[in-house]
PDB file of C-alpha atoms in Angstrom:
ATOM      1  CA  UNK A   1     -44.876  95.857 -47.520  1.00 49.00           C
ATOM      2  CA  UNK A   2     -41.826  97.305 -45.828  1.00 51.00           C
ATOM      3  CA  UNK A   3     -38.248  96.110 -46.124  1.00 48.00           C
ATOM      4  CA  UNK A   4     -38.258  94.605 -42.615  1.00 50.00           C
ATOM      5  CA  UNK A   5     -41.389  92.606 -43.403  1.00 50.00           C
ATOM      6  CA  UNK A   6     -39.835  91.341 -46.653  1.00 47.00           C
ATOM      7  CA  UNK A   7     -36.649  90.298 -44.854  1.00 46.00           C
ATOM      8  CA  UNK A   8     -38.626  88.538 -42.141  1.00 49.00           C
ATOM      9  CA  UNK A   9     -40.689  86.748 -44.775  1.00 48.00           C
ATOM     10  CA  UNK A  10     -37.448  85.679 -46.504  1.00 49.00           C
ATOM     11  CA  UNK A  11     -36.061  84.290 -43.244  1.00 50.00           C
ATOM     12  CA  UNK A  12     -39.246  82.266 -42.721  1.00 55.00           C
ATOM     13  CA  UNK A  13     -38.743  80.584 -46.092  1.00 56.00           C
ATOM     14  CA  UNK A  14     -35.082  79.735 -45.559  1.00 59.00           C
ATOM     15  CA  UNK A  15     -33.539  82.716 -47.351  1.00 56.00           C
ATOM     16  CA  UNK A  16     -31.268  84.923 -45.290  1.00 56.00           C
ATOM     17  CA  UNK A  17     -29.435  88.130 -46.167  1.00 54.00           C
ATOM     18  CA  UNK A  18     -26.828  87.870 -43.438  1.00 55.00           C
ATOM     19  CA  UNK A  19     -23.105  87.593 -44.094  1.00 54.00           C
ATOM     20  CA  UNK A  20     -22.556  84.294 -42.305  1.00 56.00           C
ATOM     21  CA  UNK A  21     -19.939  81.655 -42.894  1.00 54.00           C
ATOM     22  CA  UNK A  22     -20.247  78.097 -41.675  1.00 78.00           C
ATOM     23  CA  UNK A  23     -17.371  75.853 -42.739  1.00 85.00           C
ATOM     24  CA  UNK A  24     -15.860  78.188 -45.299  1.00 90.00           C
ATOM     25  CA  UNK A  25     -13.627  80.770 -43.634  1.00 92.00           C
ATOM     26  CA  UNK A  26     -14.160  84.478 -44.156  1.00 92.00           C
ATOM     27  CA  UNK A  27     -10.796  84.893 -45.894  1.00 93.00           C
ATOM     28  CA  UNK A  28     -11.827  82.349 -48.533  1.00 95.00           C
ATOM     29  CA  UNK A  29     -15.146  84.082 -49.212  1.00 94.00           C
ATOM     30  CA  UNK A  30     -13.469  87.469 -49.699  1.00 95.00           C
ATOM     31  CA  UNK A  31     -10.327  86.274 -51.485  1.00 95.00           C
ATOM     32  CA  UNK A  32     -12.330  84.118 -53.938  1.00 95.00           C
ATOM     33  CA  UNK A  33     -14.079  87.242 -55.222  1.00 95.00           C
ATOM     34  CA  UNK A  34     -10.823  88.495 -56.721  1.00 95.00           C
ATOM     35  CA  UNK A  35      -8.622  85.419 -57.277  1.00 94.00           C
ATOM     36  CA  UNK A  36     -10.758  82.262 -57.275  1.00 95.00           C
ATOM     37  CA  UNK A  37      -8.042  79.870 -58.525  1.00 93.00           C
ATOM     38  CA  UNK A  38      -5.487  81.021 -55.969  1.00 94.00           C
ATOM     39  CA  UNK A  39      -8.014  80.902 -53.137  1.00 94.00           C
ATOM     40  CA  UNK A  40      -9.042  77.354 -54.133  1.00 93.00           C
ATOM     41  CA  UNK A  41      -5.390  76.231 -54.094  1.00 92.00           C
ATOM     42  CA  UNK A  42      -4.721  77.851 -50.703  1.00 93.00           C
ATOM     43  CA  UNK A  43      -7.941  76.387 -49.278  1.00 91.00           C
ATOM     44  CA  UNK A  44      -7.066  72.930 -50.603  1.00 89.00           C
ATOM     45  CA  UNK A  45      -3.537  73.092 -49.160  1.00 90.00           C
ATOM     46  CA  UNK A  46      -4.796  74.291 -45.769  1.00 90.00           C
ATOM     47  CA  UNK A  47      -7.472  71.575 -45.584  1.00 88.00           C
ATOM     48  CA  UNK A  48     -10.511  73.836 -45.756  1.00 88.00           C
ATOM     49  CA  UNK A  49     -12.070  71.779 -48.554  1.00 87.00           C
ATOM     50  CA  UNK A  50     -11.868  68.441 -46.691  1.00 85.00           C
ATOM     51  CA  UNK A  51     -15.473  68.589 -45.336  1.00 83.00           C
ATOM     52  CA  UNK A  52     -16.826  68.968 -48.881  1.00 85.00           C
ATOM     53  CA  UNK A  53     -15.466  65.584 -50.041  1.00 84.00           C
ATOM     54  CA  UNK A  54     -14.294  66.822 -53.437  1.00 83.00           C
ATOM     55  CA  UNK A  55     -12.861  63.667 -55.000  1.00 81.00           C
ATOM     56  CA  UNK A  56     -11.948  62.600 -58.493  1.00 83.00           C
ATOM     57  CA  UNK A  57     -11.140  64.611 -61.584  1.00 86.00           C
ATOM     58  CA  UNK A  58     -14.305  66.706 -61.849  1.00 84.00           C
ATOM     59  CA  UNK A  59     -13.382  69.195 -59.066  1.00 85.00           C
ATOM     60  CA  UNK A  60      -9.871  69.539 -60.509  1.00 86.00           C
ATOM     61  CA  UNK A  61     -11.246  70.278 -63.983  1.00 88.00           C
ATOM     62  CA  UNK A  62     -13.674  72.847 -62.556  1.00 88.00           C
ATOM     63  CA  UNK A  63     -10.908  74.436 -60.475  1.00 89.00           C
ATOM     64  CA  UNK A  64      -8.784  74.895 -63.610  1.00 90.00           C
ATOM     65  CA  UNK A  65     -11.419  75.786 -66.217  1.00 92.00           C
ATOM     66  CA  UNK A  66     -14.345  77.285 -64.274  1.00 92.00           C
ATOM     67  CA  UNK A  67     -13.156  78.179 -60.775  1.00 94.00           C
ATOM     68  CA  UNK A  68     -16.017  80.598 -60.091  1.00 94.00           C
ATOM     69  CA  UNK A  69     -18.553  77.808 -60.607  1.00 94.00           C
ATOM     70  CA  UNK A  70     -16.671  75.602 -58.145  1.00 94.00           C
ATOM     71  CA  UNK A  71     -16.638  78.451 -55.611  1.00 95.00           C
ATOM     72  CA  UNK A  72     -20.390  78.937 -56.134  1.00 95.00           C
ATOM     73  CA  UNK A  73     -20.924  75.200 -55.614  1.00 94.00           C
ATOM     74  CA  UNK A  74     -18.897  75.265 -52.375  1.00 94.00           C
ATOM     75  CA  UNK A  75     -20.809  78.266 -51.036  1.00 94.00           C
ATOM     76  CA  UNK A  76     -24.135  76.655 -51.956  1.00 94.00           C
ATOM     77  CA  UNK A  77     -23.141  73.415 -50.203  1.00 92.00           C
ATOM     78  CA  UNK A  78     -22.043  75.346 -47.121  1.00 92.00           C
ATOM     79  CA  UNK A  79     -24.735  78.018 -46.788  1.00 90.00           C
ATOM     80  CA  UNK A  80     -27.378  77.526 -49.456  1.00 91.00           C
ATOM     81  CA  UNK A  81     -28.531  80.654 -51.269  1.00 92.00           C
ATOM     82  CA  UNK A  82     -27.159  83.313 -48.953  1.00 92.00           C
ATOM     83  CA  UNK A  83     -25.835  86.814 -49.434  1.00 93.00           C
ATOM     84  CA  UNK A  84     -22.343  85.437 -50.055  1.00 94.00           C
ATOM     85  CA  UNK A  85     -23.744  83.206 -52.797  1.00 95.00           C
ATOM     86  CA  UNK A  86     -25.514  86.159 -54.414  1.00 96.00           C
ATOM     87  CA  UNK A  87     -22.385  88.351 -54.212  1.00 96.00           C
ATOM     88  CA  UNK A  88     -20.246  85.662 -55.858  1.00 96.00           C
ATOM     89  CA  UNK A  89     -22.947  84.989 -58.460  1.00 96.00           C
ATOM     90  CA  UNK A  90     -23.065  88.691 -59.323  1.00 95.00           C
ATOM     91  CA  UNK A  91     -19.276  88.853 -59.662  1.00 94.00           C
ATOM     92  CA  UNK A  92     -19.352  85.748 -61.886  1.00 93.00           C
ATOM     93  CA  UNK A  93     -21.965  87.330 -64.154  1.00 94.00           C
ATOM     94  CA  UNK A  94     -20.040  90.625 -64.319  1.00 91.00           C
ATOM     95  CA  UNK A  95     -16.836  88.749 -65.133  1.00 88.00           C
ATOM     96  CA  UNK A  96     -18.471  86.768 -67.923  1.00 86.00           C
ATOM     97  CA  UNK A  97     -20.193  89.822 -69.414  1.00 87.00           C
ATOM     98  CA  UNK A  98     -17.226  92.178 -69.100  1.00 81.00           C
ATOM     99  CA  UNK A  99     -14.540  89.757 -70.249  1.00 68.00           C
ATOM    100  CA  UNK A 100     -15.778  89.488 -73.823  1.00 61.00           C
ATOM    101  CA  UNK A 101     -15.857  93.217 -74.475  1.00 63.00           C
ATOM    102  CA  UNK A 102     -12.292  93.646 -73.208  1.00 61.00           C
ATOM    103  CA  UNK A 103     -11.083  90.904 -75.527  1.00 62.00           C
ATOM    104  CA  UNK A 104     -12.974  92.409 -78.468  1.00 65.00           C
ATOM    105  CA  UNK A 105     -11.472  95.878 -77.857  1.00 67.00           C
ATOM    106  CA  UNK A 106      -7.971  94.403 -77.623  1.00 66.00           C
ATOM    107  CA  UNK A 107      -8.366  92.608 -80.976  1.00 67.00           C
ATOM    108  CA  UNK A 108      -9.650  95.773 -82.646  1.00 70.00           C
ATOM    109  CA  UNK A 109      -6.720  97.763 -81.248  1.00 71.00           C
ATOM    110  CA  UNK A 110      -4.212  95.209 -82.528  1.00 72.00           C
ATOM    111  CA  UNK A 111      -5.733  95.395 -86.021  1.00 72.00           C
ATOM    112  CA  UNK A 112      -5.617  99.196 -85.948  1.00 72.00           C
ATOM    113  CA  UNK A 113      -9.418  99.652 -85.942  1.00 65.00           C
ATOM    114  CA  UNK A 114      -9.684 102.303 -83.299  1.00 58.00           C
TER     115      UNK A 114
END
């Protein structure tokens, strides 16, 4: 089965590999890859998050503690599982996996265990 046939089959089942944005602006999707907290604050101040009806304390807690999960939730609500969702999911996984090793190396360096 060729790549074109696989992509067409994915489109038939509701999965698309296009870089589309519906209610979330392009700047938010790109900026949230690098600075998710800052992009969430700017989006909230500019009114981008109004259509998502984020109310109460739960979105605030997620924005402070786990901003990448909140960004993933927003992308999923806007587009479903799209290429943007997969890109952000991959960055979230790489951040979680890579963050621990950096912290471990820093602690070893401070103790003098090179």
